[in-house]
Tab-separated table of C-alpha atoms in Angstrom:
chain	number	residue	atom	x	y	z
A	273	MET	CA	-82.501	-166.147	-198.047
A	274	ALA	CA	-81.692	-168.655	-195.308
A	275	GLU	CA	-84.471	-171.171	-194.392
A	276	LEU	CA	-86.291	-170.184	-191.270
A	277	LEU	CA	-85.389	-172.612	-188.326
A	278	PRO	CA	-87.188	-173.217	-184.951
A	279	GLY	CA	-86.382	-170.322	-182.669
A	280	ASP	CA	-86.076	-167.732	-185.554
A	281	PRO	CA	-88.296	-164.751	-185.530
A	282	VAL	CA	-90.591	-164.790	-188.506
A	283	PRO	CA	-90.478	-161.450	-190.493
A	284	ASN	CA	-93.777	-159.404	-190.639
A	285	TRP	CA	-95.651	-159.358	-193.862
A	286	ILE	CA	-98.827	-157.563	-195.093
A	287	ALA	CA	-101.096	-159.153	-197.677
A	288	PRO	CA	-104.874	-159.182	-198.529
A	289	SER	CA	-107.445	-161.406	-196.846
A	290	ASP	CA	-111.074	-161.253	-197.926
A	291	SER	CA	-111.918	-158.931	-195.086
A	292	ASN	CA	-108.816	-156.866	-194.872
A	293	PRO	CA	-106.754	-155.572	-197.829
A	294	ARG	CA	-103.742	-155.148	-195.456
A	295	TYR	CA	-103.737	-158.234	-193.137
A	296	SER	CA	-100.630	-157.953	-191.056
A	297	LEU	CA	-98.906	-161.016	-189.574
A	298	GLN	CA	-97.644	-158.815	-186.652
A	299	ALA	CA	-101.198	-158.109	-185.459
A	300	THR	CA	-101.825	-161.883	-184.747
A	301	GLY	CA	-99.382	-162.160	-181.704
A	302	GLY	CA	-100.460	-163.678	-178.593
A	303	ARG	CA	-101.841	-167.076	-180.164
A	304	TRP	CA	-100.340	-170.051	-181.748
A	305	ILE	CA	-100.486	-169.195	-185.467
A	306	LEU	CA	-100.169	-171.840	-188.184
A	307	LEU	CA	-99.051	-170.716	-191.506
A	308	GLY	CA	-99.937	-172.863	-194.480
A	309	VAL	CA	-97.547	-171.912	-197.284
A	310	LEU	CA	-99.364	-173.483	-200.255
A	311	GLY	CA	-98.214	-172.012	-203.496
A	312	SER	CA	-101.097	-173.196	-205.551
A	313	ALA	CA	-104.084	-175.379	-204.399
A	314	ALA	CA	-104.196	-176.605	-208.015
A	315	GLN	CA	-101.391	-178.941	-207.203
A	316	PRO	CA	-102.533	-182.344	-206.239
A	317	GLU	CA	-100.310	-182.577	-203.118
A	318	VAL	CA	-101.508	-179.219	-201.848
A	319	ALA	CA	-105.158	-180.211	-202.458
A	320	ALA	CA	-104.602	-183.317	-200.505
A	321	ALA	CA	-103.124	-181.381	-197.672
A	322	LEU	CA	-105.940	-179.081	-197.444
A	323	ALA	CA	-108.431	-181.923	-197.425
A	324	ALA	CA	-106.485	-183.456	-194.516
A	325	PHE	CA	-106.304	-180.176	-192.785
A	326	THR	CA	-109.987	-179.353	-192.791
A	327	ALA	CA	-110.922	-182.878	-191.744
A	328	GLY	CA	-108.429	-182.773	-188.978
A	329	VAL	CA	-109.252	-179.422	-187.371
A	330	GLY	CA	-112.775	-180.521	-186.688
A	331	ALA	CA	-115.053	-178.266	-184.588
A	332	GLY	CA	-112.566	-176.222	-182.737
A	333	ALA	CA	-110.522	-179.004	-181.246
A	334	VAL	CA	-107.246	-177.834	-182.815
A	335	LEU	CA	-108.096	-174.247	-183.834
A	336	ASP	CA	-110.525	-171.901	-182.081
A	337	GLY	CA	-109.400	-168.526	-183.236
A	338	ASN	CA	-108.216	-167.446	-179.884
A	339	ARG	CA	-105.813	-170.020	-178.603
A	340	ALA	CA	-104.693	-171.054	-182.078
A	341	ALA	CA	-105.643	-169.934	-185.718
A	342	ALA	CA	-104.301	-170.688	-189.206
A	343	LEU	CA	-103.515	-168.493	-192.168
A	344	LEU	CA	-103.583	-170.319	-195.436
A	345	ILE	CA	-101.250	-168.496	-197.851
A	346	SER	CA	-101.975	-168.882	-201.664
A	347	ALA	CA	-99.763	-167.383	-204.417
A	348	ASP	CA	-102.045	-168.471	-207.213
A	349	PRO	CA	-104.655	-165.879	-208.122
A	350	GLU	CA	-106.787	-168.736	-209.526
A	351	ASP	CA	-107.226	-170.245	-206.026
A	352	ARG	CA	-109.279	-167.137	-205.107
A	353	ALA	CA	-111.352	-167.153	-208.343
A	354	ALA	CA	-111.974	-170.846	-207.965
A	355	GLY	CA	-112.623	-170.946	-204.245
A	356	ARG	CA	-109.933	-173.536	-203.675
A	357	ILE	CA	-108.761	-172.389	-200.243
A	358	PRO	CA	-111.081	-173.426	-197.424
A	359	GLN	CA	-112.153	-170.839	-194.858
A	360	HIS	CA	-113.809	-170.884	-191.426
A	361	VAL	CA	-113.068	-167.451	-189.787
A	362	PRO	CA	-111.754	-166.871	-187.247
A	363	GLU	CA	-110.298	-170.337	-186.965
A	364	TYR	CA	-108.597	-170.341	-190.409
A	365	ARG	CA	-108.650	-167.904	-193.237
A	366	ALA	CA	-107.064	-167.364	-196.761
A	367	ILE	CA	-104.331	-164.943	-197.370
A	368	TRP	CA	-103.824	-163.859	-201.081
A	369	ASP	CA	-100.139	-163.567	-201.767
A	370	GLU	CA	-100.725	-161.493	-204.882
A	371	THR	CA	-97.042	-160.560	-205.429
A	372	GLY	CA	-95.602	-163.795	-204.219
A	373	GLN	CA	-93.304	-162.012	-201.741
A	374	VAL	CA	-94.832	-163.574	-198.720
A	375	THR	CA	-94.359	-167.149	-200.005
A	376	ALA	CA	-90.795	-166.225	-201.039
A	377	SER	CA	-90.008	-165.008	-197.502
A	378	LEU	CA	-91.322	-168.155	-195.815
A	379	GLY	CA	-89.545	-170.663	-197.984
A	380	ALA	CA	-90.683	-174.069	-199.409
A	381	PRO	CA	-94.367	-175.035	-199.263
A	382	GLY	CA	-95.248	-176.445	-195.944
A	383	TRP	CA	-96.668	-175.885	-192.567
A	384	LEU	CA	-95.066	-173.198	-190.215
A	385	LEU	CA	-96.169	-173.011	-186.570
A	386	LEU	CA	-95.372	-169.801	-184.937
A	387	ASP	CA	-95.466	-169.423	-181.145
A	388	PRO	CA	-97.237	-166.490	-179.534
A	389	THR	CA	-94.140	-164.268	-179.844
A	390	GLN	CA	-94.034	-164.949	-183.666
A	391	ARG	CA	-91.029	-167.084	-183.592
A	392	LEU	CA	-90.866	-170.295	-185.463
A	393	PHE	CA	-91.807	-173.271	-183.359
A	394	ALA	CA	-91.870	-176.113	-185.875
A	395	ARG	CA	-92.283	-176.679	-189.542
A	396	TRP	CA	-93.516	-179.726	-191.607
A	397	PRO	CA	-93.734	-180.548	-195.315
A	398	LEU	CA	-97.358	-180.613	-196.589
A	399	SER	CA	-97.258	-184.355	-196.803
A	400	ARG	CA	-97.088	-184.470	-193.069
A	401	THR	CA	-100.308	-182.634	-192.251
A	402	ALA	CA	-101.458	-185.497	-189.870
A	403	GLY	CA	-98.336	-185.125	-187.676
A	404	MET	CA	-98.722	-181.417	-187.669
A	405	LEU	CA	-102.221	-181.657	-186.486
A	406	ALA	CA	-101.261	-184.168	-183.758
A	407	THR	CA	-98.668	-181.673	-182.461
A	408	MET	CA	-101.079	-178.719	-182.469
A	409	ALA	CA	-103.665	-180.788	-180.550
A	410	HIS	CA	-101.226	-181.013	-177.585
A	411	LEU	CA	-99.880	-177.511	-177.399
A	412	PRO	CA	-99.872	-175.703	-174.134
A	413	PRO	CA	-101.940	-172.565	-173.556
A	414	PRO	CA	-100.267	-169.541	-175.325
A	415	ALA	CA	-99.414	-167.942	-171.922
A	416	LEU	CA	-97.345	-171.098	-171.014
A	417	HIS	CA	-95.553	-171.607	-174.472
A	418	ALA	CA	-92.202	-171.125	-172.702
A	419	GLY	CA	-92.947	-173.665	-170.120
A	420	MET	CA	-93.842	-170.968	-167.672
A	421	ALA	CA	-95.693	-167.600	-167.507
A	422	VAL	CA	-93.528	-164.830	-168.826
A	423	PRO	CA	-94.319	-161.292	-167.703
A	424	ALA	CA	-94.399	-158.569	-170.395
A	425	PRO	CA	-91.017	-156.410	-170.404
A	426	VAL	CA	-92.893	-153.332	-169.080
A	427	LEU	CA	-91.938	-150.735	-166.418
A	428	VAL	CA	-94.526	-149.580	-163.759
A	429	VAL	CA	-93.593	-146.394	-161.986
A	430	PRO	CA	-95.974	-144.874	-159.427
A	431	ARG	CA	-96.224	-141.419	-158.199
A	432	LEU	CA	-95.240	-139.375	-161.368
A	433	PHE	CA	-98.129	-136.929	-161.154
A	434	GLU	CA	-99.652	-135.606	-157.920
A	435	PRO	CA	-103.400	-135.916	-157.580
A	436	ASP	CA	-103.930	-132.181	-158.098
A	437	LEU	CA	-102.074	-132.341	-161.481
A	438	CYS	CA	-104.148	-135.404	-162.418
A	439	ARG	CA	-107.389	-133.428	-161.608
A	440	THR	CA	-106.124	-130.426	-163.546
A	441	LEU	CA	-105.538	-132.492	-166.742
A	442	ILE	CA	-109.022	-134.083	-166.404
A	443	ALA	CA	-110.474	-130.583	-166.113
A	444	GLN	CA	-108.512	-129.424	-169.078
A	445	TYR	CA	-110.066	-132.232	-171.041
A	446	GLY	CA	-113.516	-131.313	-169.807
A	447	GLN	CA	-113.258	-127.897	-171.425
A	448	THR	CA	-113.642	-129.381	-174.941
A	449	GLY	CA	-114.931	-132.917	-174.210
A	450	GLY	CA	-112.279	-134.446	-176.461
A	451	GLN	CA	-112.203	-135.187	-180.183
A	452	ALA	CA	-112.718	-138.607	-181.746
A	453	SER	CA	-109.383	-140.322	-181.974
A	454	GLY	CA	-108.074	-142.359	-184.970
A	455	PHE	CA	-104.887	-144.255	-185.541
A	456	MET	CA	-102.029	-144.258	-188.135
A	457	ARG	CA	-102.054	-146.536	-191.133
A	458	GLU	CA	-99.722	-146.991	-194.125
A	459	VAL	CA	-101.730	-146.378	-197.247
A	460	ASP	CA	-99.917	-146.237	-200.719
A	461	GLY	CA	-96.630	-145.426	-198.973
A	462	ARG	CA	-97.994	-142.493	-196.872
A	463	THR	CA	-98.871	-142.484	-193.196
A	464	ILE	CA	-102.498	-141.239	-192.719
A	465	GLY	CA	-104.928	-141.108	-189.871
A	466	VAL	CA	-108.027	-143.285	-190.139
A	467	GLN	CA	-110.973	-144.099	-187.856
A	468	ASP	CA	-112.557	-147.562	-187.369
A	469	PRO	CA	-114.758	-147.791	-184.251
A	470	SER	CA	-114.452	-151.604	-184.457
A	471	PHE	CA	-110.733	-151.178	-183.761
A	472	LYS	CA	-110.562	-148.135	-181.513
A	473	VAL	CA	-113.005	-145.821	-179.646
A	474	ARG	CA	-111.394	-142.966	-177.707
A	475	ARG	CA	-111.504	-139.137	-177.360
A	476	ASP	CA	-108.481	-137.014	-177.067
A	477	HIS	CA	-107.607	-133.553	-175.855
A	478	LEU	CA	-104.196	-131.852	-176.537
A	479	ILE	CA	-102.821	-129.776	-173.776
A	480	GLU	CA	-101.647	-126.405	-175.301
A	481	ASP	CA	-100.958	-124.359	-172.049
A	482	GLU	CA	-97.321	-123.954	-171.931
A	483	ALA	CA	-97.110	-123.622	-168.202
A	484	LEU	CA	-98.944	-126.915	-167.903
A	485	GLN	CA	-96.667	-128.579	-170.505
A	486	ALA	CA	-93.606	-127.354	-168.504
A	487	ALA	CA	-94.974	-128.921	-165.262
A	488	ILE	CA	-95.585	-132.112	-167.188
A	489	ARG	CA	-92.014	-132.118	-168.652
A	490	ALA	CA	-90.484	-131.430	-165.253
A	491	ARG	CA	-92.071	-134.474	-163.528
A	492	ILE	CA	-91.408	-136.774	-166.504
A	493	SER	CA	-87.737	-135.527	-166.450
A	494	ARG	CA	-87.162	-135.827	-162.775
A	495	ARG	CA	-89.313	-138.999	-162.041
A	496	LEU	CA	-89.572	-141.127	-165.074
A	497	ILE	CA	-86.624	-140.639	-167.342
A	498	PRO	CA	-83.996	-141.862	-164.756
A	499	GLU	CA	-86.233	-144.989	-164.242
A	500	ILE	CA	-86.257	-145.696	-168.032
A	501	ALA	CA	-82.495	-145.366	-168.098
A	502	LYS	CA	-82.177	-147.751	-165.140
A	503	ALA	CA	-84.581	-150.326	-166.626
A	504	PHE	CA	-83.770	-150.067	-170.377
A	505	GLN	CA	-80.396	-148.352	-170.575
A	506	PHE	CA	-82.057	-145.714	-172.835
A	507	ARG	CA	-81.583	-141.952	-172.643
A	508	VAL	CA	-84.884	-140.185	-173.546
A	509	THR	CA	-84.512	-136.595	-174.784
A	510	ARG	CA	-87.721	-136.038	-176.657
A	511	LEU	CA	-91.417	-136.037	-175.705
A	512	GLU	CA	-94.000	-136.339	-178.339
A	513	ARG	CA	-97.454	-134.845	-177.656
A	514	TYR	CA	-99.269	-133.604	-174.489
A	515	LEU	CA	-102.358	-135.674	-174.897
A	516	VAL	CA	-105.179	-136.419	-172.473
A	517	ALA	CA	-107.284	-139.445	-173.533
A	518	CYS	CA	-110.627	-140.624	-172.488
A	519	TYR	CA	-112.201	-144.183	-172.865
A	520	ARG	CA	-115.787	-144.098	-171.897
A	521	ALA	CA	-117.957	-147.032	-171.071
A	522	ASP	CA	-121.077	-145.600	-172.655
A	523	GLU	CA	-119.205	-145.294	-175.871
A	524	GLY	CA	-117.548	-148.766	-175.697
A	525	GLY	CA	-114.072	-147.183	-175.312
A	526	HIS	CA	-111.291	-149.491	-176.297
A	527	PHE	CA	-108.171	-149.907	-178.424
A	528	SER	CA	-107.631	-153.238	-180.042
A	529	ALA	CA	-104.228	-154.936	-180.264
A	530	HIS	CA	-101.715	-152.792	-182.094
A	531	ARG	CA	-98.042	-151.541	-182.121
A	532	ASP	CA	-97.192	-147.922	-182.031
A	533	ASN	CA	-94.261	-147.729	-184.493
A	534	THR	CA	-95.300	-149.615	-187.633
A	535	THR	CA	-95.686	-146.801	-190.191
A	536	LYS	CA	-93.096	-144.358	-191.673
A	537	GLY	CA	-94.875	-141.595	-189.584
A	538	THR	CA	-94.488	-143.459	-186.288
A	539	ALA	CA	-91.174	-145.369	-186.918
A	540	HIS	CA	-89.361	-142.914	-184.572
A	541	ARG	CA	-91.263	-143.685	-181.496
A	542	ARG	CA	-89.300	-145.692	-178.866
A	543	PHE	CA	-91.455	-145.845	-175.652
A	544	ALA	CA	-95.149	-145.547	-175.127
A	545	VAL	CA	-96.236	-144.116	-171.681
A	546	THR	CA	-99.713	-144.573	-170.037
A	547	ILE	CA	-100.230	-142.427	-166.973
A	548	ASN	CA	-103.479	-143.084	-165.354
A	549	LEU	CA	-105.329	-140.050	-164.017
A	550	ASN	CA	-108.201	-141.698	-162.241
A	551	ALA	CA	-107.459	-145.267	-161.695
A	552	GLU	CA	-109.981	-145.818	-158.956
A	553	GLU	CA	-112.872	-144.468	-160.960
A	554	PHE	CA	-113.506	-146.954	-163.803
A	555	GLU	CA	-113.768	-150.633	-164.500
A	556	GLY	CA	-112.229	-152.418	-167.299
A	557	GLY	CA	-109.818	-150.421	-169.508
A	558	ASP	CA	-106.574	-152.160	-168.350
A	559	LEU	CA	-103.593	-152.738	-170.516
A	560	THR	CA	-102.716	-156.113	-171.938
A	561	PHE	CA	-99.758	-157.508	-173.997
A	562	PRO	CA	-101.052	-160.427	-175.844
A	563	GLU	CA	-97.677	-161.949	-176.620
A	564	PHE	CA	-97.145	-162.378	-172.970
A	565	GLY	CA	-100.284	-163.756	-171.739
A	566	PRO	CA	-103.644	-162.404	-170.245
A	567	THR	CA	-102.070	-160.420	-167.344
A	568	THR	CA	-103.527	-157.011	-167.115
A	569	TYR	CA	-101.736	-153.880	-166.132
A	570	ARG	CA	-103.105	-150.778	-164.334
A	571	ALA	CA	-100.850	-148.139	-162.731
A	572	PRO	CA	-102.352	-146.240	-159.943
A	573	THR	CA	-103.522	-142.729	-160.296
A	574	GLY	CA	-100.588	-140.605	-161.128
A	575	GLY	CA	-98.475	-143.715	-162.034
A	576	ALA	CA	-97.289	-144.968	-165.406
A	577	VAL	CA	-96.947	-148.099	-167.393
A	578	VAL	CA	-93.992	-147.697	-169.877
A	579	PHE	CA	-93.286	-150.172	-172.699
A	580	SER	CA	-91.506	-150.460	-175.960
A	581	CYS	CA	-93.499	-149.137	-178.975
A	582	SER	CA	-92.733	-152.541	-180.626
A	583	LEU	CA	-94.746	-154.526	-178.157
A	584	LEU	CA	-98.252	-155.656	-179.220
A	585	HIS	CA	-100.781	-154.081	-176.719
A	586	ARG	CA	-104.362	-153.253	-176.205
A	587	ALA	CA	-106.537	-151.311	-174.037
A	588	LEU	CA	-109.483	-153.427	-172.838
A	589	PRO	CA	-113.000	-151.981	-173.076
A	590	VAL	CA	-113.934	-149.804	-170.332
A	591	THR	CA	-117.164	-151.365	-168.707
A	592	LYS	CA	-118.040	-148.743	-166.098
A	593	GLY	CA	-117.259	-145.064	-165.930
A	594	ALA	CA	-114.556	-143.215	-167.894
A	595	ARG	CA	-110.780	-143.814	-167.916
A	596	PHE	CA	-108.606	-140.735	-168.271
A	597	ALA	CA	-104.921	-141.087	-169.168
A	598	PHE	CA	-101.995	-139.012	-170.234
A	599	LEU	CA	-100.453	-140.727	-173.272
A	600	PRO	CA	-97.048	-139.334	-174.529
A	601	PHE	CA	-94.416	-141.094	-176.576
A	602	LEU	CA	-90.745	-140.852	-175.846
A	603	HIS	CA	-87.654	-140.971	-178.017
A	604	ASP	CA	-83.975	-139.728	-178.409
A	605	GLU	CA	-81.994	-137.630	-180.851
A	606	ALA	CA	-81.308	-140.403	-183.290
A	607	ALA	CA	-85.039	-141.074	-183.525
A	608	ALA	CA	-85.631	-137.432	-183.869
A	609	LYS	CA	-83.768	-137.487	-187.061
A	610	ILE	CA	-85.781	-140.439	-188.332
A	611	ARG	CA	-88.958	-138.402	-187.534
A	612	GLU	CA	-87.719	-135.422	-189.477
A	613	GLU	CA	-86.807	-137.591	-192.452
A	614	ASN	CA	-90.165	-139.344	-192.404
A	615	LEU	CA	-92.276	-136.099	-192.314
A	616	LYS	CA	-92.518	-136.300	-196.213
A	617	PHE	CA	-94.615	-139.439	-195.813
A	618	LEU	CA	-97.260	-137.914	-193.537
A	619	GLY	CA	-100.663	-136.731	-195.073
A	620	SER	CA	-103.196	-137.661	-197.628
A	621	ALA	CA	-102.784	-140.820	-199.561
A	622	GLY	CA	-103.968	-138.873	-202.670
């Protein structure tokens, strides 16, 4: 495997931390991330680098968990048992590379600094810990890592749904009040639905009325698909799910940073669509794309924000009222084949 060089995207990996058995690199986007590829802290040079690191990061001057954070990756099981890896969450935490695959993918032991889009910014040998810390102390804010603010590559399309259709969809939701909504996670090679209120709080209602489904398809076909073709040169042929979602302030409605296509059961998804149904009636709840800074996105009532399912995004907590949105996914015929092939991975992890 070729050594990663500055400018190269760093491949995603999943490995255990003390708090998360499936800590995923791709969920950390939007910050400067320092990877300490350590091998074994039993080695004197590694122990010396860790001592210099903990002395140098101080009380939040270099790492604060939001602007910048560090992941210290150990491939030696004895490091965990002996407590040889320092931790001060959220500023820095240990990653336990039990299989050695993460370490192998990142190359020789050293410090790797990732920019907020998870491309390699710089790397240093462990012996140059002081120089690494000096560089990190003078990094720009994450939103200006490119030397300027870079907008997220999203499409905003107003006037997809008429006000009457928006009210009809909210009324349909009101007939059931919605069901608690989970999210998809890969467990033992299968894609299963899980719920974690610290990560997501939302209630969903599926539209089953065929005439209403047809009205929705007609508007998306006439008003949205041509705009996606214009902006992204992608021909949408499939719509997945007729779902009205509600984020309520009194429940702490939110959805933490995630991507929509990271499991076998969701790998076919190409574009996510958020169509606001009552944009003037709630506070908070906007979309953000952490890899592209703190800018928030809120389409007007009946309008959509459209974005690649590969983009890291989150729905901020609703602080007043209730936010209603229609949330389909879009894909094409090639992706439909992927979806069909991956159906065997859906279901119980056994």
